[in-house]
Amino acid sequence: MASKGFVFGGATGVGNEIIVQKRRCARRGTDVSIENMHQGFTHVFESTFESTGGVKEYIEHPAHVEFANQFLPVLEKALMIDYKPASVN
Amino acid sequence: MASKGFVFGGATGVGNEIIVQKRRCARRGTDVSIENMHQGFTHVFESTFESTGGVKEYIEHPAHVEFANQFLPVLEKALMIDYKPASVN
């Protein structure tokens, strides 16, 4: 399993997403933190895939490339990090 | 439900975590992204709580405050963002 975390700031909306069969779930939301350590990031978008291969398939999908090319330039900033989640407790 | 995302860079290990009853699950991992947009962040730690009240209880817990006071200074950088996850598909 692999989880793709994407935080960004400065956008007013999120466009359509791409359907990838290997994506198990996706969720999003806006920052509600009270610790003031968000560094100006305002939105979270997180997708979970069956495998890191699923992530690769997703980000290389032509529809995703087209979406990213339109979406990223309108953001003030963006950070993406992927990880293989290990349960802590 | 509320999800707490924490990414950081420069640490070699993560210390003990605090048990909070309202935390439903926690997972962690190191960056495996291939898009080179991680901005130097290397680790992810994510906890999911029953509510934003659970997040507040967690971060204000004396054991968490003590842990944070020891842990944060050894990091090169840290970013925390909380959100109420809405399912995308």
PDB file of N, CA and C in Angstrom, chain B residues 24-73:
ATOM      1  N   ARG B  24      -8.161   7.208  16.588  1.00  0.00           N
ATOM      2  CA  ARG B  24      -8.634   5.968  15.983  1.00  0.00           C
ATOM      3  C   ARG B  24      -7.505   5.169  15.365  1.00  0.00           C
ATOM      4  N   CYS B  25      -6.578   5.868  14.730  1.00  0.00           N
ATOM      5  CA  CYS B  25      -5.470   5.134  14.135  1.00  0.00           C
ATOM      6  C   CYS B  25      -4.327   6.099  13.862  1.00  0.00           C
ATOM      7  N   ALA B  26      -3.162   5.545  13.720  1.00  0.00           N
ATOM      8  CA  ALA B  26      -1.989   6.343  13.390  1.00  0.00           C
ATOM      9  C   ALA B  26      -1.102   5.512  12.470  1.00  0.00           C
ATOM     10  N   ARG B  27      -0.496   6.170  11.528  1.00  0.00           N
ATOM     11  CA  ARG B  27       0.397   5.468  10.625  1.00  0.00           C
ATOM     12  C   ARG B  27       1.529   6.399  10.224  1.00  0.00           C
ATOM     13  N   ARG B  28       2.623   5.796   9.840  1.00  0.00           N
ATOM     14  CA  ARG B  28       3.775   6.615   9.491  1.00  0.00           C
ATOM     15  C   ARG B  28       4.568   5.955   8.384  1.00  0.00           C
ATOM     16  N   GLY B  29       5.473   6.730   7.827  1.00  0.00           N
ATOM     17  CA  GLY B  29       6.313   6.196   6.776  1.00  0.00           C
ATOM     18  C   GLY B  29       7.298   7.245   6.293  1.00  0.00           C
ATOM     19  N   THR B  30       8.222   6.796   5.467  1.00  0.00           N
ATOM     20  CA  THR B  30       9.206   7.712   4.909  1.00  0.00           C
ATOM     21  C   THR B  30       8.886   7.969   3.436  1.00  0.00           C
ATOM     22  N   ASP B  31       9.345   9.098   2.972  1.00  0.00           N
ATOM     23  CA  ASP B  31       9.016   9.527   1.614  1.00  0.00           C
ATOM     24  C   ASP B  31       9.531   8.553   0.556  1.00  0.00           C
ATOM     25  N   VAL B  32       8.657   8.180  -0.365  1.00  0.00           N
ATOM     26  CA  VAL B  32       9.041   7.358  -1.513  1.00  0.00           C
ATOM     27  C   VAL B  32       8.591   8.023  -2.821  1.00  0.00           C
ATOM     28  N   SER B  33       8.321   9.314  -2.773  1.00  0.00           N
ATOM     29  CA  SER B  33       7.773   9.991  -3.943  1.00  0.00           C
ATOM     30  C   SER B  33       8.806  10.104  -5.062  1.00  0.00           C
ATOM     31  N   ILE B  34       8.295  10.169  -6.291  1.00  0.00           N
ATOM     32  CA  ILE B  34       9.180  10.241  -7.456  1.00  0.00           C
ATOM     33  C   ILE B  34       8.981  11.540  -8.231  1.00  0.00           C
ATOM     34  N   GLU B  35       8.216  12.458  -7.653  1.00  0.00           N
ATOM     35  CA  GLU B  35       7.918  13.698  -8.369  1.00  0.00           C
ATOM     36  C   GLU B  35       8.833  14.858  -7.978  1.00  0.00           C
ATOM     37  N   ASN B  36       9.666  14.617  -6.974  1.00  0.00           N
ATOM     38  CA  ASN B  36      10.597  15.647  -6.496  1.00  0.00           C
ATOM     39  C   ASN B  36       9.878  16.930  -6.077  1.00  0.00           C
ATOM     40  N   MET B  37       8.782  16.766  -5.360  1.00  0.00           N
ATOM     41  CA  MET B  37       8.072  17.924  -4.823  1.00  0.00           C
ATOM     42  C   MET B  37       7.919  17.803  -3.309  1.00  0.00           C
ATOM     43  N   HIS B  38       8.828  17.049  -2.689  1.00  0.00           N
ATOM     44  CA  HIS B  38       8.739  16.830  -1.230  1.00  0.00           C
ATOM     45  C   HIS B  38       9.371  17.967  -0.437  1.00  0.00           C
ATOM     46  N   GLN B  39      10.098  18.838  -1.144  1.00  0.00           N
ATOM     47  CA  GLN B  39      10.702  20.022  -0.516  1.00  0.00           C
ATOM     48  C   GLN B  39      11.567  19.674   0.686  1.00  0.00           C
ATOM     49  N   GLY B  40      12.194  18.527   0.644  1.00  0.00           N
ATOM     50  CA  GLY B  40      13.118  18.150   1.708  1.00  0.00           C
ATOM     51  C   GLY B  40      12.467  17.455   2.884  1.00  0.00           C
ATOM     52  N   PHE B  41      11.160  17.333   2.874  1.00  0.00           N
ATOM     53  CA  PHE B  41      10.503  16.581   3.943  1.00  0.00           C
ATOM     54  C   PHE B  41      10.697  15.093   3.686  1.00  0.00           C
ATOM     55  N   THR B  42      10.967  14.359   4.738  1.00  0.00           N
ATOM     56  CA  THR B  42      11.380  12.962   4.589  1.00  0.00           C
ATOM     57  C   THR B  42      10.463  11.962   5.281  1.00  0.00           C
ATOM     58  N   HIS B  43       9.697  12.420   6.252  1.00  0.00           N
ATOM     59  CA  HIS B  43       8.868  11.512   7.041  1.00  0.00           C
ATOM     60  C   HIS B  43       7.432  12.028   7.113  1.00  0.00           C
ATOM     61  N   VAL B  44       6.510  11.076   7.221  1.00  0.00           N
ATOM     62  CA  VAL B  44       5.102  11.405   7.419  1.00  0.00           C
ATOM     63  C   VAL B  44       4.618  10.711   8.680  1.00  0.00           C
ATOM     64  N   PHE B  45       3.844  11.423   9.450  1.00  0.00           N
ATOM     65  CA  PHE B  45       3.173  10.816  10.589  1.00  0.00           C
ATOM     66  C   PHE B  45       1.733  11.319  10.573  1.00  0.00           C
ATOM     67  N   GLU B  46       0.812  10.397  10.512  1.00  0.00           N
ATOM     68  CA  GLU B  46      -0.586  10.796  10.370  1.00  0.00           C
ATOM     69  C   GLU B  46      -1.450  10.090  11.407  1.00  0.00           C
ATOM     70  N   SER B  47      -2.247  10.858  12.083  1.00  0.00           N
ATOM     71  CA  SER B  47      -3.169  10.302  13.078  1.00  0.00           C
ATOM     72  C   SER B  47      -4.587  10.716  12.712  1.00  0.00           C
ATOM     73  N   THR B  48      -5.521   9.821  12.975  1.00  0.00           N
ATOM     74  CA  THR B  48      -6.931  10.122  12.743  1.00  0.00           C
ATOM     75  C   THR B  48      -7.684  10.017  14.066  1.00  0.00           C
ATOM     76  N   PHE B  49      -8.501  11.016  14.314  1.00  0.00           N
ATOM     77  CA  PHE B  49      -9.224  11.130  15.579  1.00  0.00           C
ATOM     78  C   PHE B  49     -10.728  11.121  15.332  1.00  0.00           C
ATOM     79  N   GLU B  50     -11.452  10.867  16.407  1.00  0.00           N
ATOM     80  CA  GLU B  50     -12.906  10.876  16.312  1.00  0.00           C
ATOM     81  C   GLU B  50     -13.435  12.267  15.962  1.00  0.00           C
ATOM     82  N   SER B  51     -12.728  13.282  16.410  1.00  0.00           N
ATOM     83  CA  SER B  51     -13.221  14.648  16.228  1.00  0.00           C
ATOM     84  C   SER B  51     -12.051  15.627  16.359  1.00  0.00           C
ATOM     85  N   THR B  52     -12.297  16.888  16.024  1.00  0.00           N
ATOM     86  CA  THR B  52     -11.264  17.898  16.224  1.00  0.00           C
ATOM     87  C   THR B  52     -10.998  18.087  17.727  1.00  0.00           C
ATOM     88  N   GLY B  53     -12.000  17.802  18.557  1.00  0.00           N
ATOM     89  CA  GLY B  53     -11.779  17.832  20.002  1.00  0.00           C
ATOM     90  C   GLY B  53     -10.739  16.806  20.431  1.00  0.00           C
ATOM     91  N   GLY B  54     -10.740  15.662  19.747  1.00  0.00           N
ATOM     92  CA  GLY B  54      -9.742  14.635  20.034  1.00  0.00           C
ATOM     93  C   GLY B  54      -8.342  15.102  19.675  1.00  0.00           C
ATOM     94  N   VAL B  55      -8.226  15.854  18.579  1.00  0.00           N
ATOM     95  CA  VAL B  55      -6.919  16.413  18.187  1.00  0.00           C
ATOM     96  C   VAL B  55      -6.437  17.372  19.275  1.00  0.00           C
ATOM     97  N   LYS B  56      -7.336  18.231  19.723  1.00  0.00           N
ATOM     98  CA  LYS B  56      -6.976  19.226  20.734  1.00  0.00           C
ATOM     99  C   LYS B  56      -6.532  18.536  22.025  1.00  0.00           C
ATOM    100  N   GLU B  57      -7.266  17.512  22.423  1.00  0.00           N
ATOM    101  CA  GLU B  57      -6.906  16.760  23.632  1.00  0.00           C
ATOM    102  C   GLU B  57      -5.515  16.149  23.479  1.00  0.00           C
ATOM    103  N   TYR B  58      -5.250  15.653  22.286  1.00  0.00           N
ATOM    104  CA  TYR B  58      -3.969  15.007  22.000  1.00  0.00           C
ATOM    105  C   TYR B  58      -2.815  16.002  22.104  1.00  0.00           C
ATOM    106  N   ILE B  59      -2.944  17.138  21.403  1.00  0.00           N
ATOM    107  CA  ILE B  59      -1.797  18.060  21.364  1.00  0.00           C
ATOM    108  C   ILE B  59      -1.600  18.778  22.696  1.00  0.00           C
ATOM    109  N   GLU B  60      -2.649  18.825  23.514  1.00  0.00           N
ATOM    110  CA  GLU B  60      -2.512  19.495  24.816  1.00  0.00           C
ATOM    111  C   GLU B  60      -2.152  18.523  25.935  1.00  0.00           C
ATOM    112  N   HIS B  61      -2.111  17.237  25.617  1.00  0.00           N
ATOM    113  CA  HIS B  61      -1.766  16.230  26.626  1.00  0.00           C
ATOM    114  C   HIS B  61      -0.339  16.499  27.125  1.00  0.00           C
ATOM    115  N   PRO B  62      -0.129  16.515  28.439  1.00  0.00           N
ATOM    116  CA  PRO B  62       1.212  16.821  28.976  1.00  0.00           C
ATOM    117  C   PRO B  62       2.310  15.937  28.395  1.00  0.00           C
ATOM    118  N   ALA B  63       2.002  14.668  28.143  1.00  0.00           N
ATOM    119  CA  ALA B  63       3.019  13.774  27.586  1.00  0.00           C
ATOM    120  C   ALA B  63       3.367  14.188  26.157  1.00  0.00           C
ATOM    121  N   HIS B  64       2.362  14.683  25.416  1.00  0.00           N
ATOM    122  CA  HIS B  64       2.627  15.137  24.054  1.00  0.00           C
ATOM    123  C   HIS B  64       3.417  16.439  24.058  1.00  0.00           C
ATOM    124  N   VAL B  65       3.083  17.324  24.953  1.00  0.00           N
ATOM    125  CA  VAL B  65       3.811  18.595  25.059  1.00  0.00           C
ATOM    126  C   VAL B  65       5.282  18.321  25.375  1.00  0.00           C
ATOM    127  N   GLU B  66       5.518  17.402  26.297  1.00  0.00           N
ATOM    128  CA  GLU B  66       6.892  17.055  26.669  1.00  0.00           C
ATOM    129  C   GLU B  66       7.624  16.430  25.478  1.00  0.00           C
ATOM    130  N   PHE B  67       6.923  15.539  24.800  1.00  0.00           N
ATOM    131  CA  PHE B  67       7.518  14.894  23.630  1.00  0.00           C
ATOM    132  C   PHE B  67       7.844  15.923  22.550  1.00  0.00           C
ATOM    133  N   ALA B  68       6.902  16.811  22.272  1.00  0.00           N
ATOM    134  CA  ALA B  68       7.096  17.813  21.221  1.00  0.00           C
ATOM    135  C   ALA B  68       8.264  18.742  21.562  1.00  0.00           C
ATOM    136  N   ASN B  69       8.374  19.094  22.821  1.00  0.00           N
ATOM    137  CA  ASN B  69       9.453  19.991  23.234  1.00  0.00           C
ATOM    138  C   ASN B  69      10.832  19.365  23.044  1.00  0.00           C
ATOM    139  N   GLN B  70      10.892  18.042  23.116  1.00  0.00           N
ATOM    140  CA  GLN B  70      12.168  17.358  22.903  1.00  0.00           C
ATOM    141  C   GLN B  70      12.397  17.057  21.423  1.00  0.00           C
ATOM    142  N   PHE B  71      11.304  16.762  20.729  1.00  0.00           N
ATOM    143  CA  PHE B  71      11.411  16.254  19.366  1.00  0.00           C
ATOM    144  C   PHE B  71      11.580  17.368  18.327  1.00  0.00           C
ATOM    145  N   LEU B  72      10.755  18.403  18.428  1.00  0.00           N
ATOM    146  CA  LEU B  72      10.766  19.449  17.402  1.00  0.00           C
ATOM    147  C   LEU B  72      12.131  20.125  17.239  1.00  0.00           C
ATOM    148  N   PRO B  73      12.845  20.404  18.328  1.00  0.00           N
ATOM    149  CA  PRO B  73      14.120  21.104  18.150  1.00  0.00           C
ATOM    150  C   PRO B  73      15.167  20.327  17.355  1.00  0.00           C
TER     151      PRO B  73
END
